[in-house]
Tab-separated table of C-alpha atoms in Angstrom:
chain	number	residue	atom	x	y	z
E	1	MET	CA	100.956	142.010	144.420
E	2	THR	CA	99.934	140.150	141.310
E	3	ASP	CA	96.342	139.973	140.151
E	4	GLU	CA	96.245	136.323	141.230
E	5	GLU	CA	97.279	137.298	144.752
E	6	ILE	CA	94.718	140.101	144.792
E	7	LEU	CA	92.070	137.626	143.597
E	8	THR	CA	92.906	135.279	146.469
E	9	VAL	CA	92.555	138.056	149.055
E	10	LEU	CA	89.378	139.362	147.372
E	11	LYS	CA	87.735	135.948	147.521
E	12	VAL	CA	88.494	135.712	151.244
E	13	ASP	CA	87.135	139.236	151.787
E	14	LEU	CA	83.933	138.415	149.887
E	15	GLN	CA	83.713	134.946	151.452
E	16	VAL	CA	83.670	133.283	148.028
E	17	SER	CA	84.940	129.714	148.097
E	18	THR	CA	84.223	128.674	144.517
E	19	ASP	CA	86.270	129.291	141.377
E	20	LYS	CA	83.141	130.006	139.316
E	21	LEU	CA	83.470	133.762	139.809
E	22	ASP	CA	87.208	134.001	139.089
E	23	ASN	CA	86.797	135.477	135.589
E	24	TYR	CA	84.231	138.011	136.795
E	25	LEU	CA	86.318	138.972	139.818
E	26	GLY	CA	89.382	139.272	137.582
E	27	GLN	CA	87.504	141.786	135.444
E	28	ILE	CA	86.502	143.707	138.560
E	29	ILE	CA	90.163	143.825	139.626
E	30	GLN	CA	91.101	145.282	136.231
E	31	ALA	CA	88.277	147.831	136.486
E	32	ALA	CA	89.390	148.801	139.990
E	33	ARG	CA	92.931	149.398	138.718
E	34	ALA	CA	91.589	151.593	135.918
E	35	TYR	CA	89.320	153.593	138.250
E	36	ILE	CA	92.165	154.150	140.701
E	37	GLN	CA	94.415	155.360	137.903
E	38	THR	CA	91.767	157.857	136.752
E	39	GLU	CA	92.156	159.463	140.171
E	40	GLY	CA	95.785	160.201	139.290
E	41	ILE	CA	97.333	157.378	141.288
E	42	THR	CA	100.207	155.453	139.746
E	43	LEU	CA	100.055	151.921	141.101
E	44	ASP	CA	103.062	149.683	141.653
E	45	CYS	CA	103.393	146.021	142.664
E	46	SER	CA	103.597	146.728	146.399
E	47	VAL	CA	101.410	144.970	148.940
E	48	GLY	CA	99.881	148.322	149.904
E	49	ASP	CA	98.804	149.082	146.350
E	50	GLY	CA	97.572	145.506	145.930
E	51	MET	CA	95.414	145.863	149.016
E	52	LEU	CA	94.105	149.193	147.710
E	53	VAL	CA	93.057	147.471	144.481
E	54	GLU	CA	91.480	144.673	146.532
E	55	MET	CA	89.495	147.121	148.680
E	56	TYR	CA	88.271	148.969	145.601
E	57	SER	CA	87.386	145.657	143.904
E	58	ALA	CA	85.389	144.508	146.931
E	59	TYR	CA	83.540	147.831	146.929
E	60	LEU	CA	82.693	147.472	143.207
E	61	TYR	CA	81.457	143.907	143.730
E	62	ARG	CA	79.297	144.827	146.704
E	63	ARG	CA	77.921	147.911	144.976
E	64	ARG	CA	76.975	145.841	141.918
E	65	ARG	CA	75.281	143.191	144.050
E	66	GLU	CA	73.393	145.875	145.944
E	67	ASP	CA	72.286	147.490	142.683
E	68	LEU	CA	71.068	144.143	141.343
E	69	TYR	CA	69.282	142.838	144.407
E	70	SER	CA	68.128	145.908	146.269
E	71	ARG	CA	64.489	146.830	146.186
E	72	ARG	CA	65.571	150.429	146.571
E	73	ARG	CA	67.739	150.708	143.478
E	74	GLU	CA	67.794	154.485	143.659
E	75	GLU	CA	70.001	154.239	146.746
E	76	ASN	CA	73.575	153.604	145.670
E	77	VAL	CA	76.069	151.997	147.986
E	78	ALA	CA	78.329	154.829	149.077
E	79	MET	CA	82.079	154.392	148.868
E	80	PRO	CA	83.289	153.375	152.322
E	81	ARG	CA	85.166	156.090	154.171
E	82	MET	CA	88.074	153.724	154.711
E	83	LEU	CA	88.470	153.309	150.948
E	84	ARG	CA	88.182	157.036	150.228
E	85	TRP	CA	90.727	157.696	153.000
E	86	ALA	CA	93.125	155.091	151.564
E	87	LEU	CA	92.829	156.548	148.045
E	88	ASN	CA	93.405	160.088	149.287
E	89	ASN	CA	96.403	159.061	151.389
E	90	ARG	CA	97.923	157.134	148.487
E	91	LEU	CA	97.503	160.110	146.161
E	92	PHE	CA	98.872	162.584	148.711
E	93	SER	CA	101.919	160.430	149.450
E	94	GLN	CA	102.541	160.068	145.717
E	95	LYS	CA	102.337	163.827	145.207
E	96	ALA	CA	104.618	164.446	148.179
E	97	GLY	CA	107.150	162.008	146.705
E	98	GLU	CA	107.044	163.835	143.381
E	99	ALA	CA	107.673	167.138	145.131
E	100	ASP	CA	110.690	165.700	146.964
E	101	GLY	CA	112.215	164.218	143.820
């Protein structure tokens, strides 16, 4: 998936209908890619990897909003289990593929 396609899905996920946040969301997508790669995952252009970037981007956006608007700033928004599971599965399948090759 391209970043434009990921942006489209992200906006639907976040229920954002305006283009005013496109630059900000684009930066979040780039940050999500970088954070995923620091976990040792090599991303490709597949739909699965695009959706992984989208899920991570949505998490970053929601965490930032929670940090900004929460009265209890000391409580961070925990990474959703679904996202942690998806990252772990992606990394494990990548490592298994390297072992086979």
